Short mmCIF file of C-alpha atoms in Angstrom, two decimals:
data_model
loop_
_atom_site.label_atom_id
_atom_site.label_comp_id
_atom_site.label_asym_id
_atom_site.label_seq_id
_atom_site.Cartn_x
_atom_site.Cartn_y
_atom_site.Cartn_z
CA MET A 1 34.96 122.76 118.21
CA ASN A 2 35.80 126.26 117.09
CA MET A 3 38.90 126.94 119.17
CA LYS A 4 41.86 124.71 119.94
CA TRP A 5 42.18 123.58 123.53
CA LYS A 6 45.34 122.95 125.53
CA ILE A 7 44.78 120.21 128.09
CA THR A 8 47.26 119.54 130.89
CA MET A 9 47.32 116.24 132.82
CA MET A 10 50.73 116.53 134.49
CA GLY A 11 49.85 118.47 137.62
CA SER A 12 46.26 119.67 137.94
CA PHE A 13 43.78 118.58 135.25
CA THR A 14 43.37 121.90 133.45
CA LEU A 15 42.11 123.39 130.22
CA ARG A 16 43.65 126.49 128.67
CA VAL A 17 41.52 128.29 126.10
CA ARG A 18 41.01 131.92 125.09
CA GLY A 19 43.60 133.01 127.62
CA LYS A 20 41.73 131.33 130.48
CA GLU A 21 42.88 128.45 132.67
CA ILE A 22 40.05 126.20 133.86
CA ASN A 23 40.45 123.48 136.49
CA LEU A 24 38.37 120.63 135.06
CA GLY A 25 38.06 118.79 138.37
CA ALA A 26 36.52 121.84 140.01
CA THR A 27 34.32 122.69 137.00
CA MET A 28 33.00 119.22 136.15
CA GLY A 29 33.21 117.48 139.49
CA LYS A 30 35.95 114.98 140.25
CA GLN A 31 34.26 111.80 139.01
CA ILE A 32 33.15 113.34 135.70
CA ALA A 33 36.61 114.85 135.23
CA SER A 34 38.17 111.44 135.97
CA ILE A 35 35.99 109.80 133.28
CA PHE A 36 36.97 112.52 130.79
CA ALA A 37 40.64 112.03 131.66
CA TYR A 38 40.31 108.26 131.15
CA LEU A 39 38.78 108.76 127.69
CA ILE A 40 41.57 111.22 126.81
CA LEU A 41 44.23 108.76 127.95
CA HIS A 42 42.68 106.08 125.69
CA ARG A 43 41.94 108.53 122.88
CA ASP A 44 43.19 106.11 120.22
CA ARG A 45 40.37 103.61 120.75
CA ALA A 46 36.83 103.03 122.00
CA VAL A 47 36.39 102.16 125.68
CA ALA A 48 33.86 99.42 126.46
CA LYS A 49 30.99 100.16 128.83
CA GLU A 50 32.01 97.15 130.92
CA GLN A 51 35.49 98.58 131.36
CA LEU A 52 34.16 101.95 132.54
CA ILE A 53 31.72 100.25 134.91
CA GLU A 54 34.46 98.07 136.40
CA ILE A 55 36.62 101.13 137.07
CA PHE A 56 34.06 103.70 138.21
CA TRP A 57 31.04 101.74 139.54
CA PRO A 58 32.26 98.31 140.67
CA ASP A 59 29.75 98.12 143.54
CA SER A 60 26.77 99.92 142.00
CA ARG A 61 23.39 98.19 141.89
CA ASN A 62 22.56 99.88 138.60
CA PRO A 63 25.92 100.67 136.98
CA LEU A 64 24.63 101.03 133.42
CA ASN A 65 22.28 103.86 134.38
CA ALA A 66 25.07 105.46 136.43
CA LEU A 67 27.35 105.33 133.37
CA LYS A 68 24.74 106.78 131.02
CA PHE A 69 23.99 109.63 133.43
CA ALA A 70 27.71 110.34 133.89
CA ILE A 71 28.25 110.54 130.10
CA PHE A 72 25.25 112.88 129.87
CA ARG A 73 26.77 115.11 132.55
CA LEU A 74 30.18 115.00 130.86
CA ARG A 75 28.73 116.06 127.51
CA LYS A 76 26.78 118.87 129.17
CA ALA A 77 29.88 120.06 131.06
CA LEU A 78 31.93 120.04 127.84
CA GLU A 79 29.21 121.94 125.99
CA GLU A 80 29.39 124.73 128.56
CA LEU A 81 33.16 125.18 128.27
CA PRO A 82 34.48 128.00 126.06
CA GLY A 83 35.53 126.93 122.59
CA ALA A 84 33.89 123.49 122.79
CA GLY A 85 31.44 121.77 120.47
CA GLY A 86 29.75 119.97 123.37
CA PRO A 87 28.55 116.44 122.56
CA ASP A 88 30.91 116.25 119.55
CA TRP A 89 33.73 115.48 121.99
CA ILE A 90 32.24 112.18 123.21
CA GLN A 91 31.02 109.64 120.66
CA THR A 92 28.74 106.71 121.39
CA VAL A 93 30.03 103.62 119.58
CA ARG A 94 28.99 99.99 119.58
CA GLY A 95 29.40 98.72 123.14
CA GLY A 96 31.05 101.83 124.55
CA TYR A 97 32.28 105.39 124.15
CA ARG A 98 35.28 107.15 122.73
CA LEU A 99 36.82 110.57 122.40
CA ASN A 100 36.05 112.02 118.97
CA PRO A 101 39.10 111.27 116.76
CA ALA A 102 38.50 114.62 115.03
CA ALA A 103 38.92 116.54 118.28
CA ASP A 104 41.77 118.99 117.73
CA PHE A 105 43.55 119.82 120.99
CA GLU A 106 47.04 120.00 122.44
CA LEU A 107 47.85 117.49 125.17
CA ASP A 108 50.90 117.55 127.42
CA ILE A 109 51.24 113.77 127.79
CA ALA A 110 51.14 113.38 124.00
CA GLN A 111 54.08 115.77 123.82
CA LEU A 112 55.77 113.77 126.59
CA ASP A 113 55.40 110.59 124.51
CA LYS A 114 57.17 112.28 121.58
CA ILE A 115 60.02 113.47 123.80
CA ALA A 116 60.36 109.99 125.33
CA LEU A 117 60.79 108.47 121.85
CA ARG A 118 63.57 110.92 120.93
CA ALA A 119 65.15 111.37 124.36
CA ASP A 120 67.33 114.12 122.92
CA GLY A 121 69.35 116.58 125.00
CA GLY A 122 67.66 119.43 123.17
CA ASP A 123 64.36 118.39 124.77
CA ALA A 124 65.49 119.11 128.34
CA LYS A 125 63.76 122.50 128.53
CA ALA A 126 60.54 121.16 126.96
CA LEU A 127 60.50 118.19 129.34
CA ALA A 128 60.99 120.44 132.37
CA ALA A 129 58.12 122.64 131.18
CA LEU A 130 55.82 119.61 130.97
CA VAL A 131 56.49 118.43 134.53
CA GLN A 132 54.02 120.64 136.39
CA GLY A 133 53.39 118.02 139.07
CA GLU A 134 52.16 114.45 139.43
CA PHE A 135 49.80 113.01 136.83
CA LEU A 136 46.27 114.33 137.61
CA ALA A 137 47.50 115.54 140.99
CA ASP A 138 44.09 116.91 142.01
CA LEU A 139 42.14 113.71 141.21
CA GLU A 140 42.12 110.35 142.99
CA ASP A 141 40.98 107.03 141.52
CA SER A 142 42.55 103.58 141.47
CA TRP A 143 43.32 103.81 137.75
CA ILE A 144 44.94 107.22 138.26
CA ALA A 145 47.36 105.92 140.90
CA GLU A 146 48.60 103.21 138.52
CA GLU A 147 48.88 105.58 135.55
CA ARG A 148 50.58 108.19 137.73
CA GLU A 149 53.41 105.78 138.47
CA ARG A 150 53.68 104.79 134.79
CA GLN A 151 53.91 108.41 133.60
CA TRP A 152 56.45 109.28 136.29
CA GLN A 153 58.61 106.29 135.39
CA LYS A 154 58.49 107.39 131.75
CA ILE A 155 59.73 110.83 132.82
CA LEU A 156 62.56 109.31 134.88
CA ASN A 157 63.65 106.99 132.06
CA THR A 158 63.62 109.89 129.59
CA THR A 159 65.56 112.07 132.03
CA ASP A 160 68.22 109.37 132.40
CA LYS A 161 68.79 109.33 128.63
CA ILE A 162 68.75 113.11 128.27
CA ALA A 163 71.05 113.54 131.30
CA GLU A 164 73.90 111.59 129.75
CA GLU A 165 73.93 113.77 126.63
CA LEU A 166 73.64 117.02 128.60
CA GLU A 167 76.47 116.11 130.95
CA GLN A 168 78.76 114.81 128.21
CA ASN A 169 78.36 118.16 126.44
CA GLU A 170 78.85 119.96 129.78
CA LEU A 171 75.42 121.60 129.54
CA TYR A 172 75.20 121.62 133.32
CA PRO A 173 72.72 124.54 133.79
CA GLN A 174 70.15 122.79 131.55
CA ALA A 175 70.69 119.52 133.39
CA LEU A 176 70.31 121.14 136.83
CA ASN A 177 67.15 122.95 135.75
CA LEU A 178 65.59 119.64 134.67
CA TYR A 179 66.62 117.80 137.85
CA LYS A 180 65.35 120.60 140.11
CA THR A 181 61.99 120.53 138.31
CA LEU A 182 61.63 116.80 138.98
CA LEU A 183 62.75 117.13 142.60
CA ALA A 184 60.08 119.78 143.18
CA VAL A 185 57.58 116.98 142.49
CA GLU A 186 59.41 114.15 144.31
CA PRO A 187 62.19 115.61 146.51
CA PHE A 188 63.42 112.26 147.86
CA ASN A 189 63.71 110.44 144.54
CA ASP A 190 67.08 108.68 144.76
CA GLN A 191 67.58 108.49 141.00
CA VAL A 192 67.18 112.25 140.44
CA ASN A 193 69.18 113.17 143.54
CA TYR A 194 71.95 110.95 142.20
CA LEU A 195 71.91 112.91 138.93
CA MET A 196 72.03 116.20 140.86
CA LEU A 197 75.06 115.02 142.81
CA ARG A 198 76.72 113.69 139.66
CA VAL A 199 76.54 117.11 138.01
CA MET A 200 78.12 118.72 141.07
CA ILE A 201 80.88 116.13 141.17
CA ARG A 202 81.61 116.48 137.45
CA GLN A 203 82.15 120.18 138.14
CA ARG A 204 84.41 119.22 141.10
CA GLN A 205 81.99 120.82 143.57
CA TYR A 206 82.68 118.13 146.17
CA ASN A 207 81.85 120.13 149.29
CA GLU A 208 78.64 121.43 147.73
CA ALA A 209 77.63 117.86 146.82
CA ILE A 210 78.25 116.58 150.36
CA HIS A 211 76.35 119.55 151.85
CA TYR A 212 73.43 119.00 149.45
CA TYR A 213 73.24 115.28 150.28
CA LYS A 214 73.29 115.97 154.02
CA GLN A 215 70.37 118.39 153.63
CA VAL A 216 68.31 115.84 151.69
CA ALA A 217 69.20 113.02 154.10
CA ALA A 218 68.30 115.15 157.14
CA ALA A 219 64.95 116.14 155.63
CA PHE A 220 64.20 112.50 154.78
CA GLN A 221 65.15 111.37 158.30
CA LYS A 222 62.85 114.01 159.77
CA GLU A 223 59.97 113.06 157.45
CA TYR A 224 60.13 109.25 157.69
CA GLY A 225 62.34 108.51 160.70
CA ILE A 226 64.75 106.33 158.70
CA GLU A 227 68.03 106.81 156.85
CA PHE A 228 68.11 107.98 153.22
CA LEU A 229 69.84 105.19 151.29
CA GLY A 230 70.58 104.29 147.70
CA LYS A 231 72.83 105.38 144.84
CA SER A 232 73.06 108.92 146.23
CA GLN A 233 74.56 107.73 149.50
CA ALA A 234 77.00 105.42 147.69
CA LEU A 235 78.17 108.30 145.48
CA ILE A 236 78.72 110.58 148.47
CA TYR A 237 80.62 107.83 150.28
CA PHE A 238 82.85 107.41 147.23
CA ILE A 239 83.82 111.08 146.97
CA SER A 240 84.25 111.30 150.75
CA VAL A 241 86.77 108.45 150.56
CA GLU A 242 88.44 109.88 147.45
CA ASN A 243 88.99 113.19 149.25
CA GLY A 244 89.71 111.74 152.69
CA GLU A 245 93.01 111.79 154.54
CA THR A 246 95.22 108.72 155.00
CA VAL A 247 95.23 107.07 158.45
CA THR A 248 97.48 104.76 160.46
CA LEU A 249 96.49 101.21 161.42
CA ASP A 250 95.89 102.29 165.04
CA GLU A 251 93.64 105.16 163.91
CA LEU A 252 91.70 102.80 161.66
CA VAL A 253 91.13 100.26 164.48
CA SER A 254 90.13 103.06 166.86
CA SER A 255 87.61 104.51 164.40
CA LEU A 256 86.13 101.07 163.67
CA ASN A 257 85.60 100.54 167.41
CA GLU A 258 83.63 103.78 167.76
CA GLU A 259 79.98 103.33 168.68
CA ILE A 260 77.49 103.71 165.84
CA SER A 261 74.71 106.02 167.03
CA GLU A 262 71.96 104.12 165.20
CA PRO A 263 73.09 100.55 164.39
CA LEU A 264 71.17 99.20 161.42
CA ALA A 265 70.71 95.79 159.85
CA PHE A 266 73.29 94.80 157.25
CA PHE A 267 72.17 94.86 153.61
CA CYS A 268 74.22 92.99 151.00
CA ASP A 269 73.91 91.59 147.48
CA ARG A 270 73.08 87.96 146.77
CA PRO A 271 76.63 86.54 146.37
CA VAL A 272 77.66 88.02 149.74
CA PHE A 273 74.40 86.81 151.30
CA GLN A 274 75.11 83.29 150.01
CA LYS A 275 78.60 83.28 151.56
CA LEU A 276 77.25 84.53 154.88
CA TYR A 277 74.48 81.91 154.76
CA GLN A 278 77.04 79.13 154.27
CA ALA A 279 79.08 80.55 157.16
CA ARG A 280 75.95 80.41 159.34
CA VAL A 281 75.38 76.77 158.35
CA ARG A 282 78.94 75.90 159.40
CA GLU A 283 78.44 77.83 162.65
CA ILE A 284 75.30 75.80 163.43
CA GLN A 285 77.29 72.60 163.00
CA ARG A 286 79.85 73.83 165.56
CA SER A 287 77.52 75.45 168.10
CA ARG A 288 74.00 75.33 169.51
CA ASP A 289 72.97 78.67 168.04
CA SER A 290 69.69 78.80 166.15
CA PHE A 291 69.50 80.77 162.91
CA TYR A 292 66.32 81.44 160.98
CA MET A 293 65.55 82.58 157.45
CA MET A 294 62.68 84.98 156.81
CA MET A 295 61.30 85.43 153.30
CA LEU A 296 59.26 88.60 152.61
CA GLU A 297 57.26 88.94 149.40
CA LEU A 298 55.51 92.10 148.22
CA GLU A 299 52.54 92.12 145.85
CA SER A 300 50.63 95.10 144.50
CA GLN A 301 46.94 95.17 143.66
CA GLU A 302 45.60 92.07 141.91
CA GLY A 303 48.91 90.24 142.26
CA SER A 304 50.87 92.58 139.97
CA GLN A 305 54.52 93.50 140.46
CA PRO A 306 55.09 96.06 143.25
CA GLU A 307 56.00 99.64 142.43
CA ASN A 308 59.57 100.89 142.85
CA ASP A 309 58.72 103.33 145.62
CA GLN A 310 57.06 100.52 147.61
CA LEU A 311 60.18 98.35 147.29
CA GLU A 312 62.50 101.21 148.25
CA TYR A 313 60.40 101.95 151.32
CA LEU A 314 60.32 98.26 152.34
CA SER A 315 64.13 98.19 152.14
CA ARG A 316 64.35 101.18 154.46
CA VAL A 317 61.83 99.63 156.87
CA LEU A 318 63.88 96.42 156.99
CA GLU A 319 67.09 98.29 157.66
CA SER A 320 65.60 100.24 160.56
CA GLU A 321 63.29 97.58 162.07
CA LEU A 322 65.73 94.65 162.00
CA ARG A 323 68.57 94.32 164.50
CA SER A 324 72.14 95.27 163.68
CA SER A 325 73.07 91.56 163.77
CA ASP A 326 70.47 90.68 161.12
CA ILE A 327 71.45 90.36 157.45
CA PHE A 328 69.09 90.95 154.55
CA CYS A 329 69.23 90.78 150.78
CA ARG A 330 66.93 91.50 147.84
CA ILE A 331 66.69 88.25 145.91
CA SER A 332 64.15 89.14 143.20
CA LYS A 333 61.99 91.99 141.93
CA SER A 334 59.55 91.55 144.83
CA GLN A 335 61.32 89.43 147.47
CA TYR A 336 63.72 89.99 150.37
CA ALA A 337 65.47 87.34 152.48
CA VAL A 338 66.59 87.91 156.09
CA MET A 339 68.97 85.83 158.27
CA MET A 340 68.37 86.14 162.00
CA ASN A 341 69.81 84.61 165.16
CA LEU A 342 66.70 83.71 167.21
CA ARG A 343 65.79 81.50 170.14
CA ARG A 344 62.57 80.30 168.51
CA LYS A 345 60.51 80.66 165.33
CA GLU A 346 57.87 82.76 167.12
CA ASP A 347 60.41 85.57 167.55
CA GLY A 348 60.73 85.70 163.77
CA ASP A 349 56.94 85.94 163.43
CA ILE A 350 56.94 88.87 165.87
CA ALA A 351 59.65 90.65 163.86
CA ALA A 352 57.77 90.04 160.60
CA GLN A 353 54.53 91.43 162.05
CA ARG A 354 56.41 94.52 163.22
CA ILE A 355 57.78 95.04 159.70
CA ARG A 356 54.34 94.53 158.13
CA THR A 357 52.71 97.01 160.53
CA ARG A 358 55.32 99.67 159.76
CA PHE A 359 55.06 99.09 156.00
CA HIS A 360 51.26 99.12 155.89
CA LYS A 361 51.08 102.40 157.76
CA ARG A 362 52.32 103.99 154.55
CA TYR A 363 50.94 101.50 152.03
CA PRO A 364 47.60 100.02 153.21
CA SER A 365 46.87 96.39 152.37
CA ASP A 366 44.48 97.41 149.58
CA GLN A 367 47.47 99.00 147.78
CA ALA A 368 50.14 96.39 148.49
CA LYS A 369 50.25 93.06 150.31
CA LEU A 370 53.34 92.04 152.29
CA GLY A 371 53.54 88.32 153.04
CA TYR A 372 56.23 86.36 154.86
CA HIS A 373 57.51 82.88 155.78
CA VAL A 374 59.99 81.92 158.52
CA CYS A 375 61.96 78.67 158.71
CA GLU A 376 64.93 77.43 160.71
CA ILE A 377 68.28 77.11 158.92
CA GLN A 378 69.36 73.49 159.16
CA PRO A 379 72.98 72.26 159.32
CA MET A 380 74.26 70.51 156.21
CA PRO A 381 74.27 66.71 156.54
CA MET A 382 77.69 65.23 157.21
CA PRO A 383 79.15 63.30 154.25
CA ALA A 384 78.89 59.52 154.58
CA ALA A 385 82.05 57.70 155.62
CA ALA A 386 83.85 55.91 152.80
#
């Protein structure tokens, strides 16, 4: 290993050496590059053969031979790269393989880990420079999808901490540069759009903030066919109210009676949901109306907790697919509850199937599983006479 490498994993999987930039996926082949990336990610330890087989050859009839041949190809590919020592990079150890601990190279995600530990405002420029795109954007494997979300969440958490220091010190250009870099990767991320709007508002650029939000919301509506919701919308609503004109009672009643172009289901927090539920129970006791409760539960692969983007999308699907008279609430990390006025339970099953179909168009069942239960809301028993 006679020349130091610079390896990038955020964005395309690339090697920079001797002034050249080499796409490792294109040079090695995607599977070999994915194996190399996995060994780099776990560079602090040996990786068992069984673990590699489970990830890369779960259905192979002869996975051990496939693994050995892949390691041979990886070593050969490394040997042919400029500035490499070939087989020195990959060591065979008892029961598995590992990246040579003596390998001297620069790695972007290692630098990201250091920045995440400090989360200092002075790291804003360095963090922005690291975010070249999604983790291993040009490779696709099940392990990559999971790690991609983990790395992105690390970036968002670090950005949150850095943002507060930048904005308190009124370093708005540095903050905006960082936010714009992240939005180039994920333009509809509510958390980063919220930070963008917050910077504008702190500079009293209210009209610019409203215009920016409308552009993002319109693009999201065009892309997904549903409304862009979240902290960004709440912030824009707040400044719109703060800067709005006073009205008379008649004007207020008139505006409240105006038709809503796209009536959506009502989302609320759990205390409000509980009060509305109790009101429904009392209504059942007084009338013949039938109300039903639907419970939706989302699970990711192998029963793990769902990812944030899956939950956000499910919330938007619920808001657009349910009727304007329906009420829904998020009651845990992975569960939503819905109250519906229905004639029969089967109508609730139909609504749930419609929601599942819409959700699984974006997230197939092998990525996330959406289950549901429907039951009728029963009136509370009358207290016994004394």
